[in-house]
Amino acid sequence: MATCNGNGAAEFSSKLQVEAIQTVIPMKITDPRLSRRIAVSENFCSGDLQRRFHMVLYYNKASEADSGWIIAGWFKESLGMAIVESPLFGGRLRKLEDNNDLELVSNDSGVRLVEANAQINMADFIDLKNKENVETELVFWEDIHETNPQFSPLFYVQVTNFKCGGYSIGISCSLFLADPFVMTSFLKNWSQIHNNLISQIDAPKIPAFYTPNLRKVGFLPTISSSLTTRNQTTQTLIFKIPKNLLKINDKFLKNLASKCVGETEGKLGKQLSSKFTLFVKESTNFENVIRVETCIREEIIKEESELIAKSGGLISASWDDLEGDKVSFNEGNKAVNISCWIINEENQDLVMITPSPDEDGSQLNIIIIVTN
């Protein structure tokens, strides 16, 4: 069994080589463009821009015709088709001129697709001691530019080919783009589009964008990736609550956040800071908006406990509730291992409240990210 000491990240980095970086744009122009306003507080800073969700899905080689290179080669088309159905995933942030707020716009700038090669067997990597310290090598991220965010991608896909023929698909996305539940819902839809594409009778065995046939000898892309260790996030807890009978307003959401922080304290057996960042996604007939603000628990008037109880109460959940095992880019080949984590670079706990991605948004998902 492979082991990993304190220098494991550096050792693995020497075994991993990025072979290609591409941009995947939607297969047709988005018209009209979609947008989402992001209302932030006055103390919003650059660290707030870097909050992101990561997921790594590991797949065994399903057949002789299966490989990460072939999967990634088809991504250029299948991902471009998936973005057409969800245009914001190919969008960018921009600053609004009249205030401190931001806006996410579906401007078709695209998603970054990274292909990498790792000189280690996948099973050995999964068995690494302190795997979470090196797993960040399997996801790509470049910090969002603070002054000119319109130039920074919000969504990255990294396909890493292991020595044994297995491969991983690493996902990185800004929390302003998608929460973990929305991101996984997108991945499920994309994988269905992908499988439909390659199942076509006239589909070639080798995709047009097949990196082993395209790369130049002696040429490797220059990268500048922002690798952040997962140690910055100590733990993530997830709760759900049915929306029936709930009167959703600002007061209720703050009380709900405070209650979930209290539940988290009980589960972790320690007291958390009274100050936290509240991240709320709201969708109405008139506006699609994310609100980010700092809250202090002592200043929140707790009057909603009875209403929460009437709704069915809080339900504890986990990363398994994302149903990442339903994301398969080769029909029937399920992920053998899945890792999820959220990076929160600010030294302040984060509470995310977002509606479920189903059509009726029948429940609220509450994600608590406790930082060091």
GROMACS .gro file of C-alpha atoms in nm:
model
  372
    1MET     CA    1   0.000   0.000   0.000
    2ALA     CA    2   0.129   0.344  -0.086
    3THR     CA    3   0.193   0.590   0.192
    4CYS     CA    4   0.211   0.965   0.207
    5ASN     CA    5   0.411   1.162   0.463
    6GLY     CA    6   0.417   1.535   0.524
    7ASN     CA    7   0.584   1.588   0.186
    8GLY     CA    8   0.322   1.379   0.007
    9ALA     CA    9   0.182   1.671  -0.192
   10ALA     CA   10   0.523   1.755  -0.337
   11GLU     CA   11   0.594   1.387  -0.410
   12PHE     CA   12   0.265   1.342  -0.592
   13SER     CA   13   0.307   1.668  -0.781
   14SER     CA   14   0.623   1.527  -0.936
   15LYS     CA   15   0.416   1.231  -1.062
   16LEU     CA   16   0.141   1.447  -1.215
   17GLN     CA   17   0.177   1.633  -1.541
   18VAL     CA   18  -0.081   1.862  -1.699
   19GLU     CA   19  -0.095   1.769  -2.068
   20ALA     CA   20  -0.359   2.004  -2.208
   21ILE     CA   21  -0.580   2.300  -2.118
   22GLN     CA   22  -0.877   2.392  -2.333
   23THR     CA   23  -1.182   2.614  -2.312
   24VAL     CA   24  -1.523   2.459  -2.377
   25ILE     CA   25  -1.788   2.703  -2.496
   26PRO     CA   26  -2.159   2.636  -2.553
   27MET     CA   27  -2.251   2.478  -2.886
   28LYS     CA   28  -2.469   2.778  -2.971
   29ILE     CA   29  -2.481   3.143  -2.868
   30THR     CA   30  -2.691   3.224  -2.563
   31ASP     CA   31  -2.964   3.468  -2.658
   32PRO     CA   32  -3.103   3.630  -2.456
   33ARG     CA   33  -2.834   3.628  -2.190
   34LEU     CA   34  -2.918   3.523  -1.836
   35SER     CA   35  -2.792   3.697  -1.524
   36ARG     CA   36  -2.785   3.662  -1.147
   37ARG     CA   37  -2.723   3.952  -0.912
   38ILE     CA   38  -2.491   3.898  -0.615
   39ALA     CA   39  -2.565   4.143  -0.335
   40VAL     CA   40  -2.268   4.177  -0.101
   41SER     CA   41  -2.193   4.373   0.214
   42GLU     CA   42  -1.952   4.666   0.239
   43ASN     CA   43  -1.683   4.447   0.401
   44PHE     CA   44  -1.678   4.207   0.106
   45CYS     CA   45  -1.317   4.116   0.024
   46SER     CA   46  -1.108   3.913  -0.221
   47GLY     CA   47  -1.127   3.602  -0.003
   48ASP     CA   48  -1.504   3.597  -0.048
   49LEU     CA   49  -1.451   3.558  -0.423
   50GLN     CA   50  -1.251   3.237  -0.379
   51ARG     CA   51  -1.515   3.030  -0.198
   52ARG     CA   52  -1.565   2.717  -0.405
   53PHE     CA   53  -1.689   2.361  -0.418
   54HIS     CA   54  -1.470   2.068  -0.522
   55MET     CA   55  -1.568   1.715  -0.615
   56VAL     CA   56  -1.348   1.429  -0.736
   57LEU     CA   57  -1.506   1.120  -0.891
   58TYR     CA   58  -1.285   0.813  -0.948
   59TYR     CA   59  -1.362   0.559  -1.222
   60ASN     CA   60  -1.207   0.224  -1.308
   61LYS     CA   61  -1.124   0.149  -1.670
   62ALA     CA   62  -1.448  -0.012  -1.789
   63SER     CA   63  -1.313  -0.167  -2.113
   64GLU     CA   64  -1.023  -0.153  -2.356
   65ALA     CA   65  -1.202   0.132  -2.533
   66ASP     CA   66  -1.243   0.330  -2.210
   67SER     CA   67  -0.991   0.588  -2.090
   68GLY     CA   68  -0.978   0.934  -1.942
   69TRP     CA   69  -0.829   1.062  -2.268
   70ILE     CA   70  -1.131   0.944  -2.467
   71ILE     CA   71  -1.378   1.070  -2.204
   72ALA     CA   72  -1.213   1.414  -2.206
   73GLY     CA   73  -1.204   1.414  -2.586
   74TRP     CA   74  -1.582   1.384  -2.597
   75PHE     CA   75  -1.623   1.647  -2.322
   76LYS     CA   76  -1.547   1.920  -2.575
   77GLU     CA   77  -1.880   1.839  -2.739
   78SER     CA   78  -2.096   1.700  -2.457
   79LEU     CA   79  -2.007   1.976  -2.210
   80GLY     CA   80  -2.070   2.236  -2.480
   81MET     CA   81  -2.416   2.084  -2.527
   82ALA     CA   82  -2.484   2.079  -2.152
   83ILE     CA   83  -2.391   2.448  -2.115
   84VAL     CA   84  -2.652   2.534  -2.378
   85GLU     CA   85  -2.917   2.405  -2.136
   86SER     CA   86  -2.755   2.583  -1.836
   87PRO     CA   87  -2.586   2.893  -1.984
   88LEU     CA   88  -2.468   3.044  -1.654
   89PHE     CA   89  -2.214   2.761  -1.619
   90GLY     CA   90  -2.022   2.916  -1.908
   91GLY     CA   91  -2.052   3.267  -1.767
   92ARG     CA   92  -1.839   3.518  -1.578
   93LEU     CA   93  -1.873   3.763  -1.292
   94ARG     CA   94  -1.865   4.136  -1.346
   95LYS     CA   95  -1.871   4.431  -1.110
   96LEU     CA   96  -2.171   4.662  -1.114
   97GLU     CA   97  -2.089   5.028  -1.151
   98ASP     CA   98  -2.352   5.176  -0.921
   99ASN     CA   99  -2.264   4.978  -0.604
  100ASN     CA  100  -2.044   4.708  -0.454
  101ASP     CA  101  -2.252   4.424  -0.597
  102LEU     CA  102  -2.155   4.170  -0.860
  103GLU     CA  103  -2.346   4.012  -1.145
  104LEU     CA  104  -2.307   3.667  -1.298
  105VAL     CA  105  -2.372   3.684  -1.673
  106SER     CA  106  -2.406   3.401  -1.926
  107ASN     CA  107  -2.162   3.557  -2.172
  108ASP     CA  108  -2.051   3.221  -2.323
  109SER     CA  109  -1.686   3.264  -2.214
  110GLY     CA  110  -1.680   2.894  -2.132
  111VAL     CA  111  -1.544   2.630  -1.896
  112ARG     CA  112  -1.178   2.534  -1.854
  113LEU     CA  113  -1.102   2.169  -1.934
  114VAL     CA  114  -0.771   2.035  -1.802
  115GLU     CA  115  -0.618   1.696  -1.889
  116ALA     CA  116  -0.345   1.547  -1.672
  117ASN     CA  117  -0.140   1.231  -1.642
  118ALA     CA  118  -0.044   1.071  -1.307
  119GLN     CA  119   0.233   0.811  -1.279
  120ILE     CA  120   0.063   0.618  -1.000
  121ASN     CA  121  -0.209   0.355  -0.989
  122MET     CA  122  -0.548   0.493  -0.892
  123ALA     CA  123  -0.603   0.237  -0.615
  124ASP     CA  124  -0.267   0.333  -0.462
  125PHE     CA  125  -0.362   0.700  -0.473
  126ILE     CA  126  -0.700   0.637  -0.308
  127ASP     CA  127  -0.520   0.440  -0.034
  128LEU     CA  128  -0.269   0.718   0.034
  129LYS     CA  129  -0.235   0.816   0.397
  130ASN     CA  130  -0.371   1.173   0.437
  131LYS     CA  131  -0.508   1.157   0.081
  132GLU     CA  132  -0.699   1.479   0.142
  133ASN     CA  133  -0.369   1.669   0.154
  134VAL     CA  134  -0.284   1.578  -0.206
  135GLU     CA  135  -0.631   1.543  -0.356
  136THR     CA  136  -0.628   1.912  -0.445
  137GLU     CA  137  -0.389   1.815  -0.726
  138LEU     CA  138  -0.684   1.645  -0.898
  139VAL     CA  139  -0.888   1.967  -0.919
  140PHE     CA  140  -0.778   2.281  -1.100
  141TRP     CA  141  -0.847   2.633  -0.982
  142GLU     CA  142  -0.717   2.980  -1.054
  143ASP     CA  143  -0.821   3.254  -0.813
  144ILE     CA  144  -1.088   3.490  -0.942
  145HIS     CA  145  -0.933   3.825  -1.026
  146GLU     CA  146  -1.042   4.078  -0.766
  147THR     CA  147  -1.030   4.386  -0.989
  148ASN     CA  148  -1.136   4.228  -1.318
  149PRO     CA  149  -1.342   3.917  -1.234
  150GLN     CA  150  -1.485   3.912  -1.587
  151PHE     CA  151  -1.164   3.743  -1.705
  152SER     CA  152  -1.179   3.454  -1.457
  153PRO     CA  153  -1.350   3.118  -1.524
  154LEU     CA  154  -1.589   3.000  -1.254
  155PHE     CA  155  -1.600   2.633  -1.350
  156TYR     CA  156  -1.311   2.391  -1.412
  157VAL     CA  157  -1.308   2.023  -1.509
  158GLN     CA  158  -0.987   1.821  -1.469
  159VAL     CA  159  -0.956   1.468  -1.609
  160THR     CA  160  -0.657   1.285  -1.461
  161ASN     CA  161  -0.537   0.959  -1.618
  162PHE     CA  162  -0.375   0.714  -1.376
  163LYS     CA  163  -0.106   0.461  -1.461
  164CYS     CA  164  -0.348   0.167  -1.428
  165GLY     CA  165  -0.594   0.304  -1.684
  166GLY     CA  166  -0.838   0.439  -1.427
  167TYR     CA  167  -0.918   0.807  -1.425
  168SER     CA  168  -1.064   1.080  -1.206
  169ILE     CA  169  -1.289   1.372  -1.296
  170GLY     CA  170  -1.223   1.671  -1.074
  171ILE     CA  171  -1.478   1.951  -1.048
  172SER     CA  172  -1.415   2.304  -0.924
  173CYS     CA  173  -1.683   2.571  -0.920
  174SER     CA  174  -1.738   2.905  -0.755
  175LEU     CA  175  -2.016   2.906  -0.496
  176PHE     CA  176  -2.151   3.211  -0.678
  177LEU     CA  177  -2.207   2.984  -0.977
  178ALA     CA  178  -2.354   2.678  -0.806
  179ASP     CA  179  -2.396   2.520  -0.465
  180PRO     CA  180  -2.302   2.148  -0.432
  181PHE     CA  181  -2.658   2.028  -0.498
  182VAL     CA  182  -2.703   2.239  -0.812
  183MET     CA  183  -2.356   2.142  -0.935
  184THR     CA  184  -2.427   1.770  -0.895
  185SER     CA  185  -2.764   1.811  -1.067
  186PHE     CA  186  -2.580   1.971  -1.360
  187LEU     CA  187  -2.327   1.684  -1.365
  188LYS     CA  188  -2.606   1.425  -1.380
  189ASN     CA  189  -2.767   1.600  -1.677
  190TRP     CA  190  -2.431   1.646  -1.850
  191SER     CA  191  -2.344   1.276  -1.809
  192GLN     CA  192  -2.676   1.179  -1.969
  193ILE     CA  193  -2.606   1.411  -2.263
  194HIS     CA  194  -2.255   1.264  -2.288
  195ASN     CA  195  -2.376   0.902  -2.293
  196ASN     CA  196  -2.642   0.983  -2.552
  197LEU     CA  197  -2.376   1.146  -2.770
  198ILE     CA  198  -2.131   0.855  -2.770
  199SER     CA  199  -2.406   0.596  -2.813
  200GLN     CA  200  -2.494   0.730  -3.156
  201ILE     CA  201  -2.441   0.470  -3.427
  202ASP     CA  202  -2.222   0.696  -3.639
  203ALA     CA  203  -2.006   0.819  -3.350
  204PRO     CA  204  -1.633   0.752  -3.413
  205LYS     CA  205  -1.440   0.541  -3.160
  206ILE     CA  206  -1.180   0.814  -3.117
  207PRO     CA  207  -1.309   1.171  -3.063
  208ALA     CA  208  -1.176   1.459  -3.270
  209PHE     CA  209  -1.023   1.622  -2.961
  210TYR     CA  210  -0.807   1.325  -2.852
  211THR     CA  211  -0.508   1.473  -2.669
  212PRO     CA  212  -0.259   1.185  -2.729
  213ASN     CA  213  -0.299   1.249  -3.104
  214LEU     CA  214  -0.285   1.628  -3.078
  215ARG     CA  215  -0.010   1.716  -2.832
  216LYS     CA  216   0.327   1.831  -2.966
  217VAL     CA  217   0.641   1.645  -2.862
  218GLY     CA  218   0.829   1.839  -2.598
  219PHE     CA  219   0.547   2.092  -2.552
  220LEU     CA  220   0.361   2.113  -2.223
  221PRO     CA  221   0.120   2.389  -2.114
  222THR     CA  222   0.231   2.649  -1.861
  223ILE     CA  223  -0.003   2.664  -1.564
  224SER     CA  224  -0.048   2.878  -1.257
  225SER     CA  225  -0.290   2.700  -1.028
  226SER     CA  226  -0.403   2.812  -0.682
  227LEU     CA  227  -0.371   2.495  -0.478
  228THR     CA  228  -0.528   2.529  -0.135
  229THR     CA  229  -0.505   2.248   0.118
  230ARG     CA  230  -0.830   2.108   0.249
  231ASN     CA  231  -0.699   2.163   0.603
  232GLN     CA  232  -0.845   2.513   0.578
  233THR     CA  233  -1.190   2.361   0.619
  234THR     CA  234  -1.226   2.151   0.930
  235GLN     CA  235  -1.573   2.015   0.870
  236THR     CA  236  -1.888   2.053   0.662
  237LEU     CA  237  -2.233   1.966   0.796
  238ILE     CA  238  -2.549   1.956   0.586
  239PHE     CA  239  -2.913   1.994   0.689
  240LYS     CA  240  -3.240   1.995   0.498
  241ILE     CA  241  -3.582   2.134   0.581
  242PRO     CA  242  -3.911   2.102   0.387
  243LYS     CA  243  -4.041   2.435   0.259
  244ASN     CA  244  -4.408   2.355   0.317
  245LEU     CA  245  -4.569   2.579   0.580
  246LEU     CA  246  -4.260   2.798   0.585
  247LYS     CA  247  -4.289   3.173   0.552
  248ILE     CA  248  -3.959   3.247   0.381
  249ASN     CA  249  -3.826   3.593   0.459
  250ASP     CA  250  -3.500   3.749   0.576
  251LYS     CA  251  -3.588   3.714   0.944
  252PHE     CA  252  -3.674   3.346   0.910
  253LEU     CA  253  -3.358   3.264   0.712
  254LYS     CA  254  -3.133   3.425   0.972
  255ASN     CA  255  -3.308   3.235   1.249
  256LEU     CA  256  -3.277   2.914   1.049
  257ALA     CA  257  -2.905   2.977   1.002
  258SER     CA  258  -2.860   3.043   1.373
  259LYS     CA  259  -3.046   2.724   1.464
  260CYS     CA  260  -2.830   2.518   1.226
  261VAL     CA  261  -2.514   2.667   1.378
  262GLY     CA  262  -2.645   2.558   1.718
  263GLU     CA  263  -2.713   2.207   1.585
  264THR     CA  264  -2.361   2.200   1.444
  265GLU     CA  265  -2.216   2.292   1.782
  266GLY     CA  266  -2.401   1.999   1.935
  267LYS     CA  267  -2.276   1.756   1.670
  268LEU     CA  268  -1.916   1.876   1.689
  269GLY     CA  269  -1.913   1.916   2.065
  270LYS     CA  270  -1.762   2.262   2.058
  271GLN     CA  271  -1.874   2.623   2.059
  272LEU     CA  272  -1.850   2.814   1.732
  273SER     CA  273  -1.793   3.183   1.678
  274SER     CA  274  -2.099   3.403   1.720
  275LYS     CA  275  -2.015   3.573   1.389
  276PHE     CA  276  -2.073   3.394   1.059
  277THR     CA  277  -2.120   3.470   0.690
  278LEU     CA  278  -2.470   3.406   0.558
  279PHE     CA  279  -2.493   3.307   0.192
  280VAL     CA  280  -2.852   3.287   0.065
  281LYS     CA  281  -2.973   3.209  -0.285
  282GLU     CA  282  -3.319   3.344  -0.363
  283SER     CA  283  -3.524   3.287  -0.677
  284THR     CA  284  -3.849   3.470  -0.742
  285ASN     CA  285  -4.057   3.551  -1.048
  286PHE     CA  286  -3.883   3.886  -1.064
  287GLU     CA  287  -3.521   3.823  -0.967
  288ASN     CA  288  -3.249   3.559  -0.929
  289VAL     CA  289  -3.014   3.679  -0.657
  290ILE     CA  290  -2.752   3.567  -0.406
  291ARG     CA  291  -2.715   3.768  -0.087
  292VAL     CA  292  -2.396   3.760   0.121
  293GLU     CA  293  -2.374   3.928   0.459
  294THR     CA  294  -2.215   3.894   0.802
  295CYS     CA  295  -2.444   3.794   1.089
  296ILE     CA  296  -2.401   3.788   1.466
  297ARG     CA  297  -2.606   3.524   1.645
  298GLU     CA  298  -2.676   3.740   1.949
  299GLU     CA  299  -2.841   4.001   1.726
  300ILE     CA  300  -3.079   3.749   1.569
  301ILE     CA  301  -3.420   3.733   1.737
  302LYS     CA  302  -3.509   3.366   1.769
  303GLU     CA  303  -3.882   3.349   1.709
  304GLU     CA  304  -3.907   3.085   1.438
  305SER     CA  305  -3.843   2.760   1.631
  306GLU     CA  306  -4.212   2.663   1.639
  307LEU     CA  307  -4.251   2.723   1.265
  308ILE     CA  308  -3.942   2.512   1.193
  309ALA     CA  309  -4.089   2.232   1.403
  310LYS     CA  310  -4.422   2.248   1.218
  311SER     CA  311  -4.246   2.207   0.884
  312GLY     CA  312  -4.107   1.871   0.992
  313GLY     CA  313  -3.792   2.002   1.155
  314LEU     CA  314  -3.431   1.991   1.045
  315ILE     CA  315  -3.311   1.676   0.872
  316SER     CA  316  -2.943   1.581   0.895
  317ALA     CA  317  -2.786   1.504   0.557
  318SER     CA  318  -2.443   1.429   0.416
  319TRP     CA  319  -2.241   1.442   0.095
  320ASP     CA  320  -2.409   1.112  -0.001
  321ASP     CA  321  -2.733   1.306  -0.051
  322LEU     CA  322  -2.576   1.469  -0.357
  323GLU     CA  323  -2.611   1.130  -0.529
  324GLY     CA  324  -2.278   1.171  -0.703
  325ASP     CA  325  -2.282   0.797  -0.773
  326LYS     CA  326  -2.542   0.871  -1.043
  327VAL     CA  327  -2.284   1.070  -1.241
  328SER     CA  328  -2.142   0.828  -1.498
  329PHE     CA  329  -1.980   0.925  -1.828
  330ASN     CA  330  -1.962   0.564  -1.943
  331GLU     CA  331  -2.300   0.392  -1.913
  332GLY     CA  332  -2.298   0.158  -1.613
  333ASN     CA  333  -1.948   0.251  -1.495
  334LYS     CA  334  -2.014   0.407  -1.154
  335ALA     CA  335  -1.758   0.600  -0.954
  336VAL     CA  336  -1.566   0.375  -0.713
  337ASN     CA  337  -1.484   0.666  -0.483
  338ILE     CA  338  -1.613   1.023  -0.445
  339SER     CA  339  -1.466   1.310  -0.246
  340CYS     CA  340  -1.632   1.647  -0.180
  341TRP     CA  341  -1.518   1.955   0.006
  342ILE     CA  342  -1.568   2.330   0.018
  343ILE     CA  343  -1.285   2.583   0.038
  344ASN     CA  344  -1.359   2.887   0.252
  345GLU     CA  345  -1.052   3.109   0.265
  346GLU     CA  346  -1.202   3.356   0.510
  347ASN     CA  347  -1.150   3.289   0.883
  348GLN     CA  348  -1.523   3.302   0.943
  349ASP     CA  349  -1.775   3.018   0.943
  350LEU     CA  350  -2.005   3.008   0.642
  351VAL     CA  351  -2.376   2.919   0.634
  352MET     CA  352  -2.525   2.853   0.289
  353ILE     CA  353  -2.903   2.834   0.241
  354THR     CA  354  -3.019   2.737  -0.105
  355PRO     CA  355  -3.336   2.584  -0.253
  356SER     CA  356  -3.318   2.228  -0.381
  357PRO     CA  357  -3.254   2.212  -0.758
  358ASP     CA  358  -3.573   2.020  -0.837
  359GLU     CA  359  -3.845   2.202  -1.029
  360ASP     CA  360  -4.058   2.295  -0.730
  361GLY     CA  361  -3.767   2.363  -0.492
  362SER     CA  362  -3.950   2.159  -0.230
  363GLN     CA  363  -3.687   2.196   0.039
  364LEU     CA  364  -3.407   2.419   0.161
  365ASN     CA  365  -3.052   2.287   0.184
  366ILE     CA  366  -2.838   2.434   0.462
  367ILE     CA  367  -2.462   2.379   0.447
  368ILE     CA  368  -2.242   2.477   0.742
  369ILE     CA  369  -1.870   2.518   0.672
  370VAL     CA  370  -1.669   2.539   0.993
  371THR     CA  371  -1.324   2.690   0.949
  372ASN     CA  372  -1.009   2.667   1.159
   0.00000   0.00000   0.00000
